[in-house]
């Protein structure tokens, strides 16, 4: 259902408010540059600092601006099951194609709790779910056996995973349990080459915000089996992948965007702050290495 380069979109702010005009322009640019789908209101979109109204408005704006040209995977996750349900219901009503559902954070549910949480959501809303496993942020880890059980119970609902665990063995575990039709998307730009080689079909990407065409070309080469071209593009992008995490994300990628798009600023919401001088130097070097500045 989903493959290729899928940016986890930043949320532009201007003097504290969501800048809808800039966001629409970002969506248009991403599609023109070859992005295969769009994810609003994920971690890179600073979802934890968005109000519910802002989050739902961004779902609507993304769907409107995309206008059916690419799918929209709305970031709907929460550590409160009822809030996650509300986000999913709004995403469905507003025309999103799927929901990205992070493992509940802070309250640290067991595997049985994760099974109950995601099962409840799958039963309540007719919207495909892409699980999002990022234990470095949530502490909770969606184990392969839990992923497999959910996908077996709800084959038309639990359709894939964004895996940012860093554990490459998960690819084979998921494929053995669920077959190649289960959508496996990398959650770490710097591991996307190896991830696709192991059976992944794309990446939900931070770097694609600022280098959408290069990321789309990399994914196309990788998925087509053009190993030489995929390695060439990966090596061109790799310093930028790393630079974008030299400070708290999305500070570095918002700074990077100001270097290539004169219609965006680097404003973030507290508790995040603008990235450090050292991070800016790394980002500038990564952009230069990629040929973007």
Coordinates of C-alpha atoms in Angstrom, one line a residue:
X1 CA 0.0 0.0 0.0
X2 CA 2.9 2.4 0.8
X3 CA 6.4 2.5 -0.4
X4 CA 9.3 4.8 -1.4
X5 CA 10.3 8.1 0.2
X6 CA 7.7 9.3 2.6
X7 CA 8.6 12.6 4.5
X8 CA 7.5 13.0 8.1
X9 CA 6.6 16.6 7.5
X10 CA 7.8 19.4 9.7
X11 CA 5.1 21.8 11.0
X12 CA 6.0 25.4 10.1
X13 CA 5.3 28.0 12.8
X14 CA 5.3 31.8 12.6
X15 CA 5.2 33.8 15.8
X16 CA 3.8 30.7 17.7
X17 CA 1.1 29.8 15.2
X18 CA 0.9 27.1 12.6
X19 CA 1.8 28.7 9.2
X20 CA -0.8 27.0 7.0
X21 CA 0.3 28.8 3.8
X22 CA 3.9 27.6 4.3
X23 CA 2.7 24.1 5.1
X24 CA 0.6 23.9 1.9
X25 CA 3.6 25.1 -0.1
X26 CA 5.7 22.4 1.6
X27 CA 3.2 19.7 0.6
X28 CA 3.2 20.9 -3.0
X29 CA 7.0 21.0 -3.2
X30 CA 7.2 17.5 -1.7
X31 CA 4.8 16.0 -4.2
X32 CA 6.5 17.8 -7.1
X33 CA 9.9 16.5 -6.0
X34 CA 8.7 12.9 -6.0
X35 CA 7.7 12.0 -2.4
X36 CA 5.4 8.9 -2.4
X37 CA 3.2 9.8 0.5
X38 CA 3.0 12.3 3.3
X39 CA 3.0 12.0 7.1
X40 CA 1.7 15.1 9.0
X41 CA 1.8 15.3 12.8
X42 CA 4.5 12.8 13.5
X43 CA 7.5 13.4 15.8
X44 CA 9.2 15.6 13.2
X45 CA 5.9 17.6 13.0
X46 CA 6.2 18.3 16.7
X47 CA 2.9 16.6 17.4
X48 CA 3.5 16.6 21.2
X49 CA 3.2 20.4 21.2
X50 CA 0.2 20.6 18.9
X51 CA -3.2 21.2 20.3
X52 CA -5.9 18.7 19.2
X53 CA -7.5 21.4 17.0
X54 CA -4.2 22.1 15.4
X55 CA -3.5 18.4 14.8
X56 CA -6.9 17.8 13.2
X57 CA -6.6 21.0 11.1
X58 CA -3.2 19.8 9.8
X59 CA -4.8 16.5 8.8
X60 CA -7.4 18.4 6.8
X61 CA -4.9 20.8 5.2
X62 CA -2.6 17.9 4.2
X63 CA -5.5 16.0 2.5
X64 CA -6.7 19.2 0.8
X65 CA -3.2 20.2 -0.4
X66 CA -2.3 16.7 -1.6
X67 CA -5.6 16.5 -3.5
X68 CA -5.3 12.8 -4.1
X69 CA -1.9 13.0 -5.7
X70 CA -0.2 11.0 -3.0
X71 CA -1.6 9.1 0.1
X72 CA -1.7 10.8 3.5
X73 CA -0.7 8.8 6.6
X74 CA -1.9 10.9 9.6
X75 CA 0.0 10.8 12.8
X76 CA -2.7 9.8 15.3
X77 CA -0.7 8.1 18.1
X78 CA -1.2 8.8 21.8
X79 CA -0.5 7.2 25.1
X80 CA -4.2 7.5 25.9
X81 CA -6.2 5.0 23.9
X82 CA -9.3 7.2 23.8
X83 CA -7.3 10.2 22.5
X84 CA -5.7 8.0 19.8
X85 CA -9.2 6.8 18.9
X86 CA -10.4 10.4 18.5
X87 CA -7.5 11.3 16.3
X88 CA -8.2 8.3 14.1
X89 CA -11.9 9.1 13.8
X90 CA -11.0 12.7 12.8
X91 CA -8.3 11.4 10.3
X92 CA -10.8 9.0 8.7
X93 CA -13.5 11.7 8.5
X94 CA -11.1 14.2 6.9
X95 CA -10.0 11.8 4.2
X96 CA -6.6 10.4 5.4
X97 CA -5.6 7.1 3.8
X98 CA -4.0 5.6 6.9
X99 CA -3.0 6.4 10.5
X100 CA 0.5 6.2 11.9
X101 CA 0.2 4.9 15.4
X102 CA 3.1 5.1 17.8
X103 CA 3.4 2.8 20.8
X104 CA 2.0 4.4 23.9
X105 CA 4.8 6.3 25.6
X106 CA 5.5 7.1 29.3
X107 CA 2.9 4.7 30.8
X108 CA 4.9 1.8 29.3
X109 CA 2.2 -0.9 28.6
X110 CA 3.2 -4.5 28.5
X111 CA 2.9 -6.5 25.3
X112 CA -0.6 -7.6 26.4
X113 CA -1.4 -3.9 26.8
X114 CA 0.0 -3.0 23.4
X115 CA -2.1 -5.9 21.9
X116 CA -5.2 -4.6 23.6
X117 CA -4.5 -0.9 22.7
X118 CA -4.0 -1.5 19.0
X119 CA -6.8 -4.1 18.8
X120 CA -9.2 -1.7 20.3
X121 CA -8.3 1.0 17.7
X122 CA -8.4 -1.5 14.8
X123 CA -11.9 -2.6 15.9
X124 CA -13.3 0.9 16.3
X125 CA -12.2 2.7 13.1
X126 CA -12.1 1.5 9.5
X127 CA -8.7 3.0 8.7
X128 CA -5.5 1.2 7.9
X129 CA -2.9 1.4 10.7
X130 CA 0.9 1.7 10.2
X131 CA 2.4 0.8 13.6
X132 CA 5.3 3.0 14.7
X133 CA 7.9 1.4 16.9
X134 CA 10.5 3.8 18.3
X135 CA 11.6 2.5 21.7
X136 CA 14.3 5.1 22.0
X137 CA 11.5 7.7 22.5
X138 CA 8.6 5.7 23.9
X139 CA 10.6 3.2 26.0
X140 CA 8.0 0.6 25.0
X141 CA 9.0 -1.8 22.3
X142 CA 6.4 -3.5 20.0
X143 CA 7.9 -7.0 19.8
X144 CA 7.7 -8.9 16.5
X145 CA 5.4 -11.5 18.0
X146 CA 3.0 -8.7 19.0
X147 CA 3.2 -7.2 15.5
X148 CA 2.5 -10.6 14.0
X149 CA -0.5 -11.2 16.2
X150 CA -2.0 -7.8 15.5
X151 CA -1.6 -8.3 11.7
X152 CA -3.1 -11.8 11.8
X153 CA -6.1 -10.6 13.8
X154 CA -6.6 -7.5 11.6
X155 CA -5.1 -8.1 8.2
X156 CA -7.1 -5.3 6.6
X157 CA -6.3 -2.8 9.4
X158 CA -2.8 -3.5 10.7
X159 CA -1.0 -3.2 7.3
X160 CA 2.5 -2.2 8.1
X161 CA 5.1 -0.8 10.5
X162 CA 7.5 2.1 10.7
X163 CA 10.4 0.6 12.5
X164 CA 12.9 2.9 14.2
X165 CA 14.1 0.2 16.7
X166 CA 17.4 -0.1 14.9
X167 CA 17.2 -3.9 15.1
X168 CA 17.6 -5.1 11.5
X169 CA 16.6 -8.7 12.5
X170 CA 13.0 -7.5 12.9
X171 CA 12.7 -7.4 9.1
X172 CA 13.1 -11.1 8.7
X173 CA 11.1 -11.9 11.8
X174 CA 8.2 -9.9 10.4
X175 CA 8.5 -11.4 6.9
X176 CA 8.6 -15.0 8.2
X177 CA 5.5 -14.3 10.3
X178 CA 3.5 -12.2 7.8
X179 CA 5.0 -12.6 4.4
X180 CA 6.3 -9.9 2.0
X181 CA 2.9 -8.2 1.8
X182 CA 3.2 -6.6 5.2
X183 CA 4.5 -3.1 4.6
X184 CA 7.9 -2.5 6.4
X185 CA 9.1 1.1 6.3
X186 CA 12.4 2.2 7.8
X187 CA 12.3 4.9 10.5
X188 CA 16.0 5.7 10.4
X189 CA 17.3 7.5 7.3
X190 CA 20.9 6.3 7.9
X191 CA 19.7 2.7 7.8
X192 CA 17.4 2.8 4.8
X193 CA 19.9 1.2 2.4
X194 CA 20.3 -1.9 4.5
X195 CA 16.6 -1.9 5.5
X196 CA 15.4 -2.1 1.9
X197 CA 18.0 -4.8 1.2
X198 CA 16.5 -6.9 4.0
X199 CA 12.9 -6.6 2.6
X200 CA 11.8 -3.1 3.5
X201 CA 9.9 -1.1 0.9
X202 CA 10.7 2.5 1.9
X203 CA 11.4 5.0 4.6
X204 CA 9.3 7.5 6.6
X205 CA 12.0 10.1 6.5
X206 CA 13.3 13.2 8.2
X207 CA 15.8 14.0 5.5
X208 CA 13.1 13.9 2.8
X209 CA 11.8 17.2 4.2
X210 CA 14.9 19.0 2.9
X211 CA 16.1 16.6 0.1
X212 CA 12.9 15.2 -1.3
X213 CA 14.1 14.5 -4.8
X214 CA 17.4 12.9 -3.7
X215 CA 15.5 10.7 -1.2
X216 CA 12.9 9.7 -3.8
X217 CA 15.7 8.9 -6.3
X218 CA 17.5 6.8 -3.7
X219 CA 14.4 4.9 -2.8
X220 CA 13.6 4.3 -6.5
X221 CA 17.1 3.0 -7.2
X222 CA 17.1 0.8 -4.1
X223 CA 13.7 -0.7 -4.7
X224 CA 14.5 -1.3 -8.4
X225 CA 17.7 -3.3 -7.4
X226 CA 20.0 -0.7 -8.9
X227 CA 22.6 -1.2 -6.2
X228 CA 25.3 1.0 -7.6
X229 CA 23.0 4.0 -7.9
X230 CA 21.5 3.4 -4.5
X231 CA 24.9 3.3 -2.9
X232 CA 25.9 6.5 -4.7
X233 CA 22.9 8.4 -3.5
X234 CA 23.1 6.9 0.0
X235 CA 26.7 8.1 0.3
X236 CA 25.7 11.5 -1.0
X237 CA 22.9 11.8 1.6
X238 CA 24.6 10.1 4.5
X239 CA 26.4 13.1 6.2
X240 CA 23.1 15.0 6.0
X241 CA 21.2 12.1 7.6
X242 CA 23.6 12.2 10.5
X243 CA 23.7 16.0 10.7
X244 CA 20.0 16.2 11.2
X245 CA 20.3 14.4 14.5
X246 CA 23.2 16.4 15.9
X247 CA 20.6 18.2 18.1
X248 CA 17.0 17.6 19.1
X249 CA 14.9 17.0 16.1
X250 CA 13.4 18.8 14.3
X251 CA 15.6 21.7 15.1
X252 CA 18.3 20.7 12.6
X253 CA 16.0 19.9 9.8
X254 CA 14.1 23.2 10.2
X255 CA 17.4 25.0 10.0
X256 CA 18.3 23.0 6.9
X257 CA 15.1 24.0 5.3
X258 CA 15.9 27.7 5.8
X259 CA 19.0 27.1 3.7
X260 CA 17.1 25.7 0.7
X261 CA 13.6 27.3 1.0
X262 CA 13.4 31.0 1.6
X263 CA 9.8 30.7 2.5
X264 CA 10.4 28.7 5.7
X265 CA 11.9 29.7 9.1
X266 CA 13.4 27.5 11.8
X267 CA 10.9 28.3 14.6
X268 CA 10.2 25.4 16.9
X269 CA 8.0 25.2 20.0
X270 CA 9.2 24.8 23.6
X271 CA 10.5 22.7 25.1
X272 CA 12.6 22.5 21.9
X273 CA 14.9 25.3 20.9
X274 CA 16.8 26.2 17.8
X275 CA 19.7 24.0 17.1
X276 CA 23.2 24.7 18.3
X277 CA 26.0 26.4 16.3
X278 CA 27.8 23.0 16.1
X279 CA 24.7 21.4 14.7
X280 CA 24.3 24.2 12.1
X281 CA 27.9 23.6 10.9
X282 CA 27.2 19.9 10.6
X283 CA 24.0 20.6 8.7
X284 CA 25.7 23.1 6.3
X285 CA 28.4 20.5 5.6
X286 CA 25.8 17.8 5.0
X287 CA 23.9 20.0 2.6
X288 CA 27.0 20.9 0.8
X289 CA 28.1 17.3 0.5
X290 CA 24.6 16.4 -0.9
X291 CA 24.9 19.3 -3.4
X292 CA 22.0 21.1 -2.0
X293 CA 23.8 24.4 -1.3

